[in-house]
Coordinates of C-alpha atoms (C1' of nucleotides) in Angstrom, one line a residue:
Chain V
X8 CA 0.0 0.0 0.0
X9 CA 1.1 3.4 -0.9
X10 CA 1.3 6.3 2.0
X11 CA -1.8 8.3 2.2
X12 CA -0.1 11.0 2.8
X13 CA 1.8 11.2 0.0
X14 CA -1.2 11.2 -2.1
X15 CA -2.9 13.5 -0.3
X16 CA -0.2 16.0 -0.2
X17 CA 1.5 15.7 -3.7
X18 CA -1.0 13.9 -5.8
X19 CA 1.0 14.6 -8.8
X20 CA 3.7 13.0 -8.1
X21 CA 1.9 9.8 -7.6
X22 CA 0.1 10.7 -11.2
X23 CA 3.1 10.7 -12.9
X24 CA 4.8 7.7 -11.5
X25 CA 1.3 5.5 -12.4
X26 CA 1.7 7.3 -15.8
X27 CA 5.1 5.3 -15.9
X28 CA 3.4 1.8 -14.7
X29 CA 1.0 2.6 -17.3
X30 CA -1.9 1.8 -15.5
X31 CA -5.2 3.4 -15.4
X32 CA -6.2 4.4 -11.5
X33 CA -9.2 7.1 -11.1
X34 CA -7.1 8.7 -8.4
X35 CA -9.6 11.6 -8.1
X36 CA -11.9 8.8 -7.0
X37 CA -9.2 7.7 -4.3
X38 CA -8.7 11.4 -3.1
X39 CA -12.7 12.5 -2.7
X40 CA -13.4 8.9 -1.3
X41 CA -10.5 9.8 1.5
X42 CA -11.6 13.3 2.3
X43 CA -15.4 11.7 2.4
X44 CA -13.8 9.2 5.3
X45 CA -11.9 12.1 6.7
X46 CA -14.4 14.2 7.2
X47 CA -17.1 11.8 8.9
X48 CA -13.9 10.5 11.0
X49 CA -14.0 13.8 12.5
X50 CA -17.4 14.0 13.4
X51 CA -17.4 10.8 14.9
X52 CA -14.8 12.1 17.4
X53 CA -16.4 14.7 18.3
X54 CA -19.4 13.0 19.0
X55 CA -17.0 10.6 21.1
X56 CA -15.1 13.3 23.0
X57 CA -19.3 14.1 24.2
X58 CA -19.8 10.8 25.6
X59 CA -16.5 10.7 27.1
X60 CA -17.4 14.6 29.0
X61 CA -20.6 13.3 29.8
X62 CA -19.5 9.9 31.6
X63 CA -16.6 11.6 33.6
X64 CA -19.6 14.2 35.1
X65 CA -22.2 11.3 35.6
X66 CA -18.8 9.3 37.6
X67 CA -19.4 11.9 40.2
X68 CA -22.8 12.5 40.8
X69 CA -24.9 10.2 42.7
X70 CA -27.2 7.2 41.1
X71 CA -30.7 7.8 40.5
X72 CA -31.1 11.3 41.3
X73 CA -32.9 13.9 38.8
X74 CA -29.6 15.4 37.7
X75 CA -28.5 11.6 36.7
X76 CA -31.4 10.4 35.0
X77 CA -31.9 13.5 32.8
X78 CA -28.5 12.3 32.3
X79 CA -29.2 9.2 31.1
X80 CA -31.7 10.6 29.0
X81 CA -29.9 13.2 27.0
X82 CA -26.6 10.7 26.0
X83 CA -29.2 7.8 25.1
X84 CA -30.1 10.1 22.4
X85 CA -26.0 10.2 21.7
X86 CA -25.4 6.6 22.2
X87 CA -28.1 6.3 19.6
X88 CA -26.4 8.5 17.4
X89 CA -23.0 7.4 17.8
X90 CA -24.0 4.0 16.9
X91 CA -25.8 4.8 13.7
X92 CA -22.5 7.2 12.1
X93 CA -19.9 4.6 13.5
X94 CA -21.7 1.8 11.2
X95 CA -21.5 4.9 8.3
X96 CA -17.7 5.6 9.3
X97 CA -16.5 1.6 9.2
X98 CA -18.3 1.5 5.8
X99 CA -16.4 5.3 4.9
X100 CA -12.9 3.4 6.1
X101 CA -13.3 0.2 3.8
X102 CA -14.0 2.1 0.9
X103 CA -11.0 3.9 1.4
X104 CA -8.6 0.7 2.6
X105 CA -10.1 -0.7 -0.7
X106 CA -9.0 2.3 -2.9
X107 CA -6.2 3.1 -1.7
X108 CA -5.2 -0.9 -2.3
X109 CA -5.7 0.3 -6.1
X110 CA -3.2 2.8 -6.2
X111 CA 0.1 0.9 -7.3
X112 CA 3.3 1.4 -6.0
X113 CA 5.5 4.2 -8.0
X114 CA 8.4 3.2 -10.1
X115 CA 12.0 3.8 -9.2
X116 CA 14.1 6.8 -11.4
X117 CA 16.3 4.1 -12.8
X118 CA 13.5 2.4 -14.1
X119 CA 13.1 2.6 -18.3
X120 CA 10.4 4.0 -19.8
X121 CA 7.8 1.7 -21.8
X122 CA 4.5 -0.1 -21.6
X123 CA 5.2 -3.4 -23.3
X124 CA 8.4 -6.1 -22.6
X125 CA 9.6 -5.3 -25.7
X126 CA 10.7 -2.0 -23.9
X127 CA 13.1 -4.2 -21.3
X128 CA 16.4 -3.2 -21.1
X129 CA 19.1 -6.1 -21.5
X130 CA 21.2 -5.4 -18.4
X131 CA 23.6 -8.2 -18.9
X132 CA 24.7 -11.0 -21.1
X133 CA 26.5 -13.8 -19.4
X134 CA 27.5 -16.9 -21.4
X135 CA 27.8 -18.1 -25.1
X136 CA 24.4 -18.3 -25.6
X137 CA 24.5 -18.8 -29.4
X138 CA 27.4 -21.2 -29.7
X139 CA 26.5 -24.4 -31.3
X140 CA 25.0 -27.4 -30.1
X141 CA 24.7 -29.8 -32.4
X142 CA 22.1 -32.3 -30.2
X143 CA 20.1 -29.6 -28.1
X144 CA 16.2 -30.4 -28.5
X145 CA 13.7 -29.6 -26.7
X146 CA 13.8 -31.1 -23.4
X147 CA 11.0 -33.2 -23.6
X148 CA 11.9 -34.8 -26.6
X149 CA 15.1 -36.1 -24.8
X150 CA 14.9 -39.9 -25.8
X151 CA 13.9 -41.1 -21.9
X152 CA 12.5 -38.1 -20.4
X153 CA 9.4 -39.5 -19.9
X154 CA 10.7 -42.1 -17.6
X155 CA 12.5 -39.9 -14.9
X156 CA 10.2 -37.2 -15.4
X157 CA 6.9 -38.8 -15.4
X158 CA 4.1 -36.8 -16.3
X159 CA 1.3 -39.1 -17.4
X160 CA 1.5 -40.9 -14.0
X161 CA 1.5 -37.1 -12.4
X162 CA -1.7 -37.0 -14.6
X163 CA -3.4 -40.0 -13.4
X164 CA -2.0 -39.5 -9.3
X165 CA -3.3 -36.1 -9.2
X166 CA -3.4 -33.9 -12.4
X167 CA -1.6 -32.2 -15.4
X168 CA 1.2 -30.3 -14.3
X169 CA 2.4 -32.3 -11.6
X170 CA 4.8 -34.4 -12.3
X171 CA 6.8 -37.6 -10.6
X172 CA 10.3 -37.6 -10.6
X173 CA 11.9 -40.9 -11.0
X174 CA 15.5 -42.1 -10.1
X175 CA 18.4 -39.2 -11.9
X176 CA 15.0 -37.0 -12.1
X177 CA 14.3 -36.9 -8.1
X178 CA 18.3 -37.0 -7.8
X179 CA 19.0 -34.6 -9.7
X180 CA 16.0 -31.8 -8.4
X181 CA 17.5 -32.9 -4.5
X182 CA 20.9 -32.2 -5.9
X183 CA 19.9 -28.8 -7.2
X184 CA 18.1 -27.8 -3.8
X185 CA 20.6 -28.4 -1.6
X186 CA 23.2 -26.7 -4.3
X187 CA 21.0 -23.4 -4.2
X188 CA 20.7 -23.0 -0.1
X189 CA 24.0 -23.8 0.6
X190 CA 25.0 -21.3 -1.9
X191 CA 22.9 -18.8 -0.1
X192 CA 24.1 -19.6 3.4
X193 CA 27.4 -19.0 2.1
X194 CA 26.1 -15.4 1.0
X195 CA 24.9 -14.8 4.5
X196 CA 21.4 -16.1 4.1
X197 CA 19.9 -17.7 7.2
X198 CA 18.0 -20.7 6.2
X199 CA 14.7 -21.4 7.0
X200 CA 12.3 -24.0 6.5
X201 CA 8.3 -22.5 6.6
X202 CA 5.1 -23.5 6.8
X203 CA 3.5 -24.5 3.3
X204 CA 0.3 -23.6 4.0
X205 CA -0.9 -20.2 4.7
X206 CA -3.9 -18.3 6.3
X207 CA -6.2 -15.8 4.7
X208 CA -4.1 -12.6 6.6
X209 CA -0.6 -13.7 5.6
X210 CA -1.7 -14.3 2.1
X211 CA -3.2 -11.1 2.1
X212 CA -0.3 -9.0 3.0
X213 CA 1.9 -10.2 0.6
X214 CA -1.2 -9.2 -2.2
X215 CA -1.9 -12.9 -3.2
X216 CA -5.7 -12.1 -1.8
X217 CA -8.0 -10.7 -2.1
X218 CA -7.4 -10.1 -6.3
X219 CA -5.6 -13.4 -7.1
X220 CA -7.4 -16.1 -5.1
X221 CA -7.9 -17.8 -7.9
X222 CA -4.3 -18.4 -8.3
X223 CA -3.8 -20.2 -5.4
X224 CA -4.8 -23.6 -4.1
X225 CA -7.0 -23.4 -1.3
X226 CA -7.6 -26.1 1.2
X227 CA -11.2 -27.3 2.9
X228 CA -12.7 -26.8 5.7
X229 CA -9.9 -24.6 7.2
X230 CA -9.3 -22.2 4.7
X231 CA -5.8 -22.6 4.0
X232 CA -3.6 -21.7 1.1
X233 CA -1.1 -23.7 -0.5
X234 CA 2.0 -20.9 -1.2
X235 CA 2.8 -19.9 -4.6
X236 CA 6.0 -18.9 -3.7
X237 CA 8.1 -19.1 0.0
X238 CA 8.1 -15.1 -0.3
X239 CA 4.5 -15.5 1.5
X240 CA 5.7 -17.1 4.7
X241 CA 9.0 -15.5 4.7
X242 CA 8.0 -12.4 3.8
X243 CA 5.3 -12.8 6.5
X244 CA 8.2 -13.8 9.5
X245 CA 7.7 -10.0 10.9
X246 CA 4.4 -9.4 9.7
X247 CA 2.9 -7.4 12.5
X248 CA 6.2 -6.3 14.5
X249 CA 9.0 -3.9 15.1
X250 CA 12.8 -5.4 14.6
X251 CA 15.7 -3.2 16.2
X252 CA 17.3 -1.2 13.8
X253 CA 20.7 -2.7 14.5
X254 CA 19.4 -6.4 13.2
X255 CA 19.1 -5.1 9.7
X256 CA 19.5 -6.0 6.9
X257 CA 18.1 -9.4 7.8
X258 CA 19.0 -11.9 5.1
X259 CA 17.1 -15.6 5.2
X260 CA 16.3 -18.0 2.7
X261 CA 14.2 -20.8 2.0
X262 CA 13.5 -24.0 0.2
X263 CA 9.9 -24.9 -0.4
X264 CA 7.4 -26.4 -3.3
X265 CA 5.2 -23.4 -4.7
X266 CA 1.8 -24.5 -6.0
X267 CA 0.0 -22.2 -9.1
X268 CA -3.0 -23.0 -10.5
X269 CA -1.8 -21.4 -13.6
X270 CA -5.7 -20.8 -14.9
X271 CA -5.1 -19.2 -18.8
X272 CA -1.7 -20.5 -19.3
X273 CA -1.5 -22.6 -22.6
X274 CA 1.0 -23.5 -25.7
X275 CA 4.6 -23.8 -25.8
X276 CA 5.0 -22.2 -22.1
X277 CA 3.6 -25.0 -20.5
X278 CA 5.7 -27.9 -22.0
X279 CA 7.6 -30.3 -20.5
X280 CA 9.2 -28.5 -17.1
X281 CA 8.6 -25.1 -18.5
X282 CA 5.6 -23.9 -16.1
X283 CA 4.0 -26.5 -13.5
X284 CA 1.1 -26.6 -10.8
X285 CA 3.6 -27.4 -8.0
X286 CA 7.7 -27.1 -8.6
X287 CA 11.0 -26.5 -6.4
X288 CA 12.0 -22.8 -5.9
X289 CA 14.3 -21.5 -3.2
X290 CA 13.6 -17.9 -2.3
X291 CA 15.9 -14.8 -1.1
X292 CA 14.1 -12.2 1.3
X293 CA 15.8 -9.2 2.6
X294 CA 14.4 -6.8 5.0
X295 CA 16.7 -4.0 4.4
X296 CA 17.1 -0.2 6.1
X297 CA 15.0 2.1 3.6
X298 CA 18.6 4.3 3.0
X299 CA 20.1 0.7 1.5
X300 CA 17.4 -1.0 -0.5
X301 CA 18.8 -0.1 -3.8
X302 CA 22.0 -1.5 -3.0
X303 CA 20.9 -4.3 -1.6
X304 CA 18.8 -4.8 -4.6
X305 CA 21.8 -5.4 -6.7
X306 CA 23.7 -7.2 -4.1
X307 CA 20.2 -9.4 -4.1
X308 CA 20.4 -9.7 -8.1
X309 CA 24.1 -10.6 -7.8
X310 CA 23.2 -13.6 -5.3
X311 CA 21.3 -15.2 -8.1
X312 CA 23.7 -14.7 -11.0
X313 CA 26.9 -16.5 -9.1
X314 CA 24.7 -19.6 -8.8
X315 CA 23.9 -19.3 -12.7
X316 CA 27.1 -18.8 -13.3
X317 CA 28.6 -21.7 -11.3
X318 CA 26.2 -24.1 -13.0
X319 CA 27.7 -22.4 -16.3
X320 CA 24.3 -21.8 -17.7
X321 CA 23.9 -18.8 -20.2
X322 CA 21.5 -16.1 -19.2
X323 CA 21.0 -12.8 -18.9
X324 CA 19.3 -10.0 -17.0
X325 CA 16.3 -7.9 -17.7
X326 CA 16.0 -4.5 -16.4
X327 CA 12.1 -3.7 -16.5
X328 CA 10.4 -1.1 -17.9
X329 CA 7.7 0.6 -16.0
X330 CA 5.0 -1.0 -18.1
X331 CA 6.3 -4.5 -17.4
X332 CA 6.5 -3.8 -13.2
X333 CA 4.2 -5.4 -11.2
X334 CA 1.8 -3.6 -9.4
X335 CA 3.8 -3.7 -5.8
X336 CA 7.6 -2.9 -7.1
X337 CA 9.5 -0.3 -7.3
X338 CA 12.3 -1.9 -9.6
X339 CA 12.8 -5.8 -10.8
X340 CA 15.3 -7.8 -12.4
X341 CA 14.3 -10.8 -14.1
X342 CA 17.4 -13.6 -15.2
X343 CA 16.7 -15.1 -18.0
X344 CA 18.4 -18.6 -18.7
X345 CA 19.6 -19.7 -22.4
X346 CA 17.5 -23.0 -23.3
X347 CA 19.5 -24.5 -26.2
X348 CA 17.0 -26.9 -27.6
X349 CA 13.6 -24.4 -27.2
X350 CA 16.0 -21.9 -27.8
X351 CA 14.7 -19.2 -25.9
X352 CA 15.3 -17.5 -22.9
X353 CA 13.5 -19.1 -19.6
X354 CA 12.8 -16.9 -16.0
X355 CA 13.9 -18.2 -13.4
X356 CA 14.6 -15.7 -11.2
X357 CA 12.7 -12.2 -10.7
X358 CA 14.4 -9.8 -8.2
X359 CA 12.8 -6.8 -6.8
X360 CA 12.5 -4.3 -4.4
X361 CA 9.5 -3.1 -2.8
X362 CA 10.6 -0.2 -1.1
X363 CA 8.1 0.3 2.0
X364 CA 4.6 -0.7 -0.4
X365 CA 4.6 -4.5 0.9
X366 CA 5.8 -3.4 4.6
X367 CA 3.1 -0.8 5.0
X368 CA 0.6 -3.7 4.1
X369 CA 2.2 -6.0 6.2
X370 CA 3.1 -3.9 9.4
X371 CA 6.9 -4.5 9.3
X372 CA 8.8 -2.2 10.9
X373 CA 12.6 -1.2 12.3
X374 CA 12.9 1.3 15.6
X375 CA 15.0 4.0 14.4
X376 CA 17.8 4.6 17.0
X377 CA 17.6 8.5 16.8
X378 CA 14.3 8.8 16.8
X379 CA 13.1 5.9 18.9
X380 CA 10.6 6.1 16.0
X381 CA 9.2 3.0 14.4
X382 CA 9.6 3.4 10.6
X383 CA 9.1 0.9 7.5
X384 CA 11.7 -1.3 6.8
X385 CA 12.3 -2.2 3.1
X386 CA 11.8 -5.2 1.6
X387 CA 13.2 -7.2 -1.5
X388 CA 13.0 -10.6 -2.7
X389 CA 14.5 -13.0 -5.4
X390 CA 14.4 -16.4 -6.6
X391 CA 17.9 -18.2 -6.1
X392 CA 16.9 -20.2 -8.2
X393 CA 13.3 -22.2 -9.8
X394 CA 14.4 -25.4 -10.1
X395 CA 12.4 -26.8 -12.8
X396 CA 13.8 -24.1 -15.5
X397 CA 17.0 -24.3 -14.4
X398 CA 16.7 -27.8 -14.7
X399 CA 15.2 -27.6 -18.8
X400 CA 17.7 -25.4 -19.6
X401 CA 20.6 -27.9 -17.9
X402 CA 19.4 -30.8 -19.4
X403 CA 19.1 -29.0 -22.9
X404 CA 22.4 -27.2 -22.7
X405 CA 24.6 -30.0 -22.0
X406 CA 23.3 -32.7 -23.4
X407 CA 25.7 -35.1 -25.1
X408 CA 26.2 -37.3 -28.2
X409 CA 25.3 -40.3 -26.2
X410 CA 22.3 -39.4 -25.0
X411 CA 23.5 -38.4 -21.4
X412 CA 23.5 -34.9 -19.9
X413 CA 27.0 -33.4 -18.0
X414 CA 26.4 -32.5 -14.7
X415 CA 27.8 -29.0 -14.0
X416 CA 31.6 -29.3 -12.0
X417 CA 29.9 -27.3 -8.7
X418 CA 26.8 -30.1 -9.1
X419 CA 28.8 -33.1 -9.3
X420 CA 29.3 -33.4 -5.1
X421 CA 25.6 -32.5 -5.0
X422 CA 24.3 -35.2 -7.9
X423 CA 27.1 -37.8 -6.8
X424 CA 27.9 -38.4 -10.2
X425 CA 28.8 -36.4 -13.2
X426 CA 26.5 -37.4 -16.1
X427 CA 22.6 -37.8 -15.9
X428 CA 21.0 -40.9 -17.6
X429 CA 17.5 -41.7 -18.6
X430 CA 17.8 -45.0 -17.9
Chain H
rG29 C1' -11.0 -34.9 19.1
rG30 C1' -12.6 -34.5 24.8
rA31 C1' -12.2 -31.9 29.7
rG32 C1' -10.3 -27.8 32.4
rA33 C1' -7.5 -23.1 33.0
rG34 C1' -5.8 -18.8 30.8
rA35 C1' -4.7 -14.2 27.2
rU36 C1' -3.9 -6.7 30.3
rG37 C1' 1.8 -2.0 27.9
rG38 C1' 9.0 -4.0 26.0
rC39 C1' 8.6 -7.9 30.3
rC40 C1' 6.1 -9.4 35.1
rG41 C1' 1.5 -8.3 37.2
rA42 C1' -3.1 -5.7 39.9
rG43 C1' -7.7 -4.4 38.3
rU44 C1' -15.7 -7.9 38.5
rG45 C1' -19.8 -1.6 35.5
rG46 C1' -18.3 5.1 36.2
rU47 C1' -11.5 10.3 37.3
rC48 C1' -8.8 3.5 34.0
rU49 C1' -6.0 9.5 32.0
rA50 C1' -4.8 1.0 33.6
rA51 C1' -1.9 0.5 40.3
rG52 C1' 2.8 -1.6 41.5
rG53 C1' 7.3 -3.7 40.0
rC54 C1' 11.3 -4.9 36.3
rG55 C1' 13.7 -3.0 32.1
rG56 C1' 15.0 1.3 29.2
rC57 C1' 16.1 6.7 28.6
rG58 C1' 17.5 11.5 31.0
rG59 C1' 19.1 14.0 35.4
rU60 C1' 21.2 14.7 40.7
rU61 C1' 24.9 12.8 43.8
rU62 C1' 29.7 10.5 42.7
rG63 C1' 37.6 9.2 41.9
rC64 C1' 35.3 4.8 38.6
rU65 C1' 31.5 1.2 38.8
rA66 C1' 27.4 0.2 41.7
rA67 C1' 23.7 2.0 44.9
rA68 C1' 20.2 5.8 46.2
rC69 C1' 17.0 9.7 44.8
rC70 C1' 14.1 12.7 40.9
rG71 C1' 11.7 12.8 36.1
rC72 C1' 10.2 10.4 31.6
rU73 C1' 8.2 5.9 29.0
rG74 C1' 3.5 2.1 23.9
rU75 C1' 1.0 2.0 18.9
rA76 C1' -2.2 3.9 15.2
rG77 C1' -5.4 7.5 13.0
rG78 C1' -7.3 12.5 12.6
rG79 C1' -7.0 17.8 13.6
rG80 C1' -4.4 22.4 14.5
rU81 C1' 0.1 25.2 14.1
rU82 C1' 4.6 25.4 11.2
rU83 C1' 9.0 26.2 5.7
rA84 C1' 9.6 21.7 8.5
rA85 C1' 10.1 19.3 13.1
rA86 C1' 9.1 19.5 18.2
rU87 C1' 5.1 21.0 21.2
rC88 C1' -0.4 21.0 21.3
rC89 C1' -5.8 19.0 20.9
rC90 C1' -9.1 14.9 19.8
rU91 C1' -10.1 9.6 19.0
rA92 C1' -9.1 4.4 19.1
rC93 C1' -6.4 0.2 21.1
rC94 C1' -6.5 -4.5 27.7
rG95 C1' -6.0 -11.8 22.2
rA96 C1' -9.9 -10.9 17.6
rG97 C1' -15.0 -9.9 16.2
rG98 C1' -20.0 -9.0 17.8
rG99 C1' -23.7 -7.8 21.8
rU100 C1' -25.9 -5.5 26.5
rU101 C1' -25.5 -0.4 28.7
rC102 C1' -26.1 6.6 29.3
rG103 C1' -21.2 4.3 30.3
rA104 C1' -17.3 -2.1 29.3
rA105 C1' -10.3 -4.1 30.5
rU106 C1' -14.6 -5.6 33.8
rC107 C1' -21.1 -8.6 32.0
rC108 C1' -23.0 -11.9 27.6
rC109 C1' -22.0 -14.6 22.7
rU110 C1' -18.7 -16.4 18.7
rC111 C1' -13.8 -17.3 17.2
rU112 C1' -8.3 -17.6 17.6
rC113 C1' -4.1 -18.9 20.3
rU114 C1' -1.5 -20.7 24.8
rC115 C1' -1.0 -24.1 29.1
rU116 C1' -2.5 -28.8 31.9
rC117 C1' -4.6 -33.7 31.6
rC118 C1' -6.9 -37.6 28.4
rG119 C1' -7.4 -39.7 23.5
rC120 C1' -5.1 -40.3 18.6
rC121 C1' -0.5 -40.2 15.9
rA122 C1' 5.0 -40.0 12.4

RNA sequence: GGAGAGAUGGCCGAGUGGUCUAAGGCGGCGGUUUGCUAAACCGCUGUAGGGGUUUAAAUCCCUACCGAGGGUUCGAAUCCCUCUCUCUCCGCCA
């Protein structure tokens, strides 16, 4: 959520940076629905600040005389009213919660102009990309692929999109999770291992509810939500409290499956490994001092490449235009890995930093130490890394004459081996 | 899943309808005293929203918050209902 103060106060400001998001916000709306709320607020109070008068002067005057009871009878009339405008004022302060949860968050300076991806900025190109491989195909034509990745059994167990993994295919996805956390303990992540499911507030201050419910798997009777992503629980850690100013930036990290429903995805993006209903992500979460986040944005970015590059994969990094951010960020990176037998580039990581729009939601807070002051912190996040894409692009780029795929040098302690079969 | 007991400020803890503006203590911050440290003494102490003033901040005013949400009442931390969580015991279980 964006401060309501800074739309209040400099409205124009927050014009032009939705301009740059190009999205379409009736912020006229948002400003007469908050002066609407402002001003019944108000009146409210004072009504209040009446009642409050009038029960400090009954306190002292004894029960049941005249005095009291035309007491009684002249703040029934209040209570009455009080009642009636407080019902009016709680429907006044949803609306504007609910508007102001339209207004986006505003694009960073260094973000490049454009509505469409075709305005992303290549940042960086890591990686031959475009040398030859003479027996790259797509990874589910791999001669064997169905038997370590097993999708039609997926199918039948519990549905498209979820697949088994079978022998070098479960080895090989275990190899690649442990590879990714340890590289991000080395980096100074603290690992942590979170709860899967989720309740309706934490999934709601990360912005998965109330708009994309639909993406989400939801569990019966109890209302639960099967994450998308570990940034929910993560993210969620502090949701509600104040950290010392001193503790930041805290880094931590996390392995879990993410489940998508995925509704409207179709074609070439959902083949083989390329997008599934549940898959193997470890996630990067930094809660950051708001002077710092920019840095530690890069610093964040920079955690995912050196994995890329140590499982000498191609890639390279998107900056995003304004047009391409999501609705919550201030400024993403998204690495792209080469996949030699699709040939095209796969995501599998999106870094970005929030600035204070997903704290304010979530009530996550530092104590300034010369203020004593609670403030919001900052907070970013990053994949490090998607398994499954990692894993296409692997499998397509270093695939070999007979039939085998080389196992990266840094993967070999992790795999135990150094070629993949599909035997 | 069953039975019982609980949830009050950073922490402990008192408070069973009206100066609660939440006692008291601990901790923290500032000060006095003081070779230093400690002790003693004095003062201060949370969060959020709105208003006013201001270049801005501080100060000031109002309101809300005693696990959450409803209800009763002129008035609720206190009474009633629902829910959540914690603890003890029983059951079940990897």
């Amino acid at each position: 959520m964006l401060d309501p103060k800074l739309l209040r106060e400099s409205p124009d400001i927050v014009r032009a940076a939705i301009a740059k998001k190009h999205l379409n916000v009736d912020l006229d709306a948002v400003l007469a629905i908050d002066a609407a709320w402002r001003t019944q607020l108000q009146e409210v109070e004072a009504l209040r600040a009446k009642q409050k008068a009038a029960n400090t002067a009954m306190a002292a005057l004894p029960k049941g005389t005249p005095e009291f009871m035309a007491k009684v009878g002249e703040m029934k009339a209040v209570s009455g009213q009080v009642k009636e405008r407080e019902v009016q004022l709680k429907e006044a302060e949803e609306k504007f919660r609910d508007a102001m949860l339209t207004v986006p968050n505003l694009a960073h300076a260094s973000v490049p102009e454009g509505p469409t991806p075709e305005q992303n900025v290549v940042f960086s190109l890591h990686g031959a990309h475009d040398a030859p491989r003479p027996h790259a195909i797509p990874h589910w034509e791999i001669p064997g692929f169905d038997k370590i990745f097993d999708f039609a059994r997926g199918a039948k167990v519990t549905g498209a999109g979820f697949p088994f993994y079978v022998a070098d295919g479960a080895r090989i996805v275990r190899a690649l999770i442990q590879f990714f956390l340890d590289e991000n303990v080395k980096a100074g992540y603290t690992e942590v291992n979170p709860p899967i499911l989720v309740n309706a507030a934490s999934a709601t201050a990360t912005s998965q509810l109330p708009d994309k419910e639909g993406q989400m798997y939801e569990t019966v009777p109890d209302r639960l939500f099967a994450i998308p992503t570990a940034e929910v629980p993560l993210t969620n850690f502090f949701r509600d409290e104040i950290v010392e100013e001193a503790a930041l930036p805290i880094y931590r990290c996390a392995y879990t499956p993410c489940f998508r429903r995925e509704a409207g995805s179709y074609g070439k993006d959902v083949r083989g490994l390329n997008r599934l209903h549940q898959f193997d992500k470890v996630e990067l979460v930094k809660w950051v001092h708001p002077t710092m986040s920019y840095i530690e944005l890069d610093k964040l970015r920079e955690d995912s490449e050196r994995i890329l590059r140590k499982l000498d994969l191609p890639y390279r990094v998107l900056l995003m235009c304004g047009g391409d951010l999501g609705f919550s960020q201030s400024k993403k990176y998204d690495l792209e890995v080469w996949s030699a037998g699709q040939k095209r580039w796969l995501e599998v990581s999106s870094c970005s930093n929030f600035e204070a729009f997903q704290a304010r939601r979530a009530h996550i807070r530092y104590r300034a130490k010369d203020t004593g002051k609670p403030e919001l912190v900052h907070t970013l996040n990053g994949s490090a890394l998607a398994v499954p894409r990692v894993l296409a692009a692997l499998l397509e780029n270093n695939l070999e004459a007979d039939g085998r795929v080389r196992i990266p040098a840094a993967l070999v302690p992790y795999f135990g081996k150094e070629h993949l079969s599909f035997a």
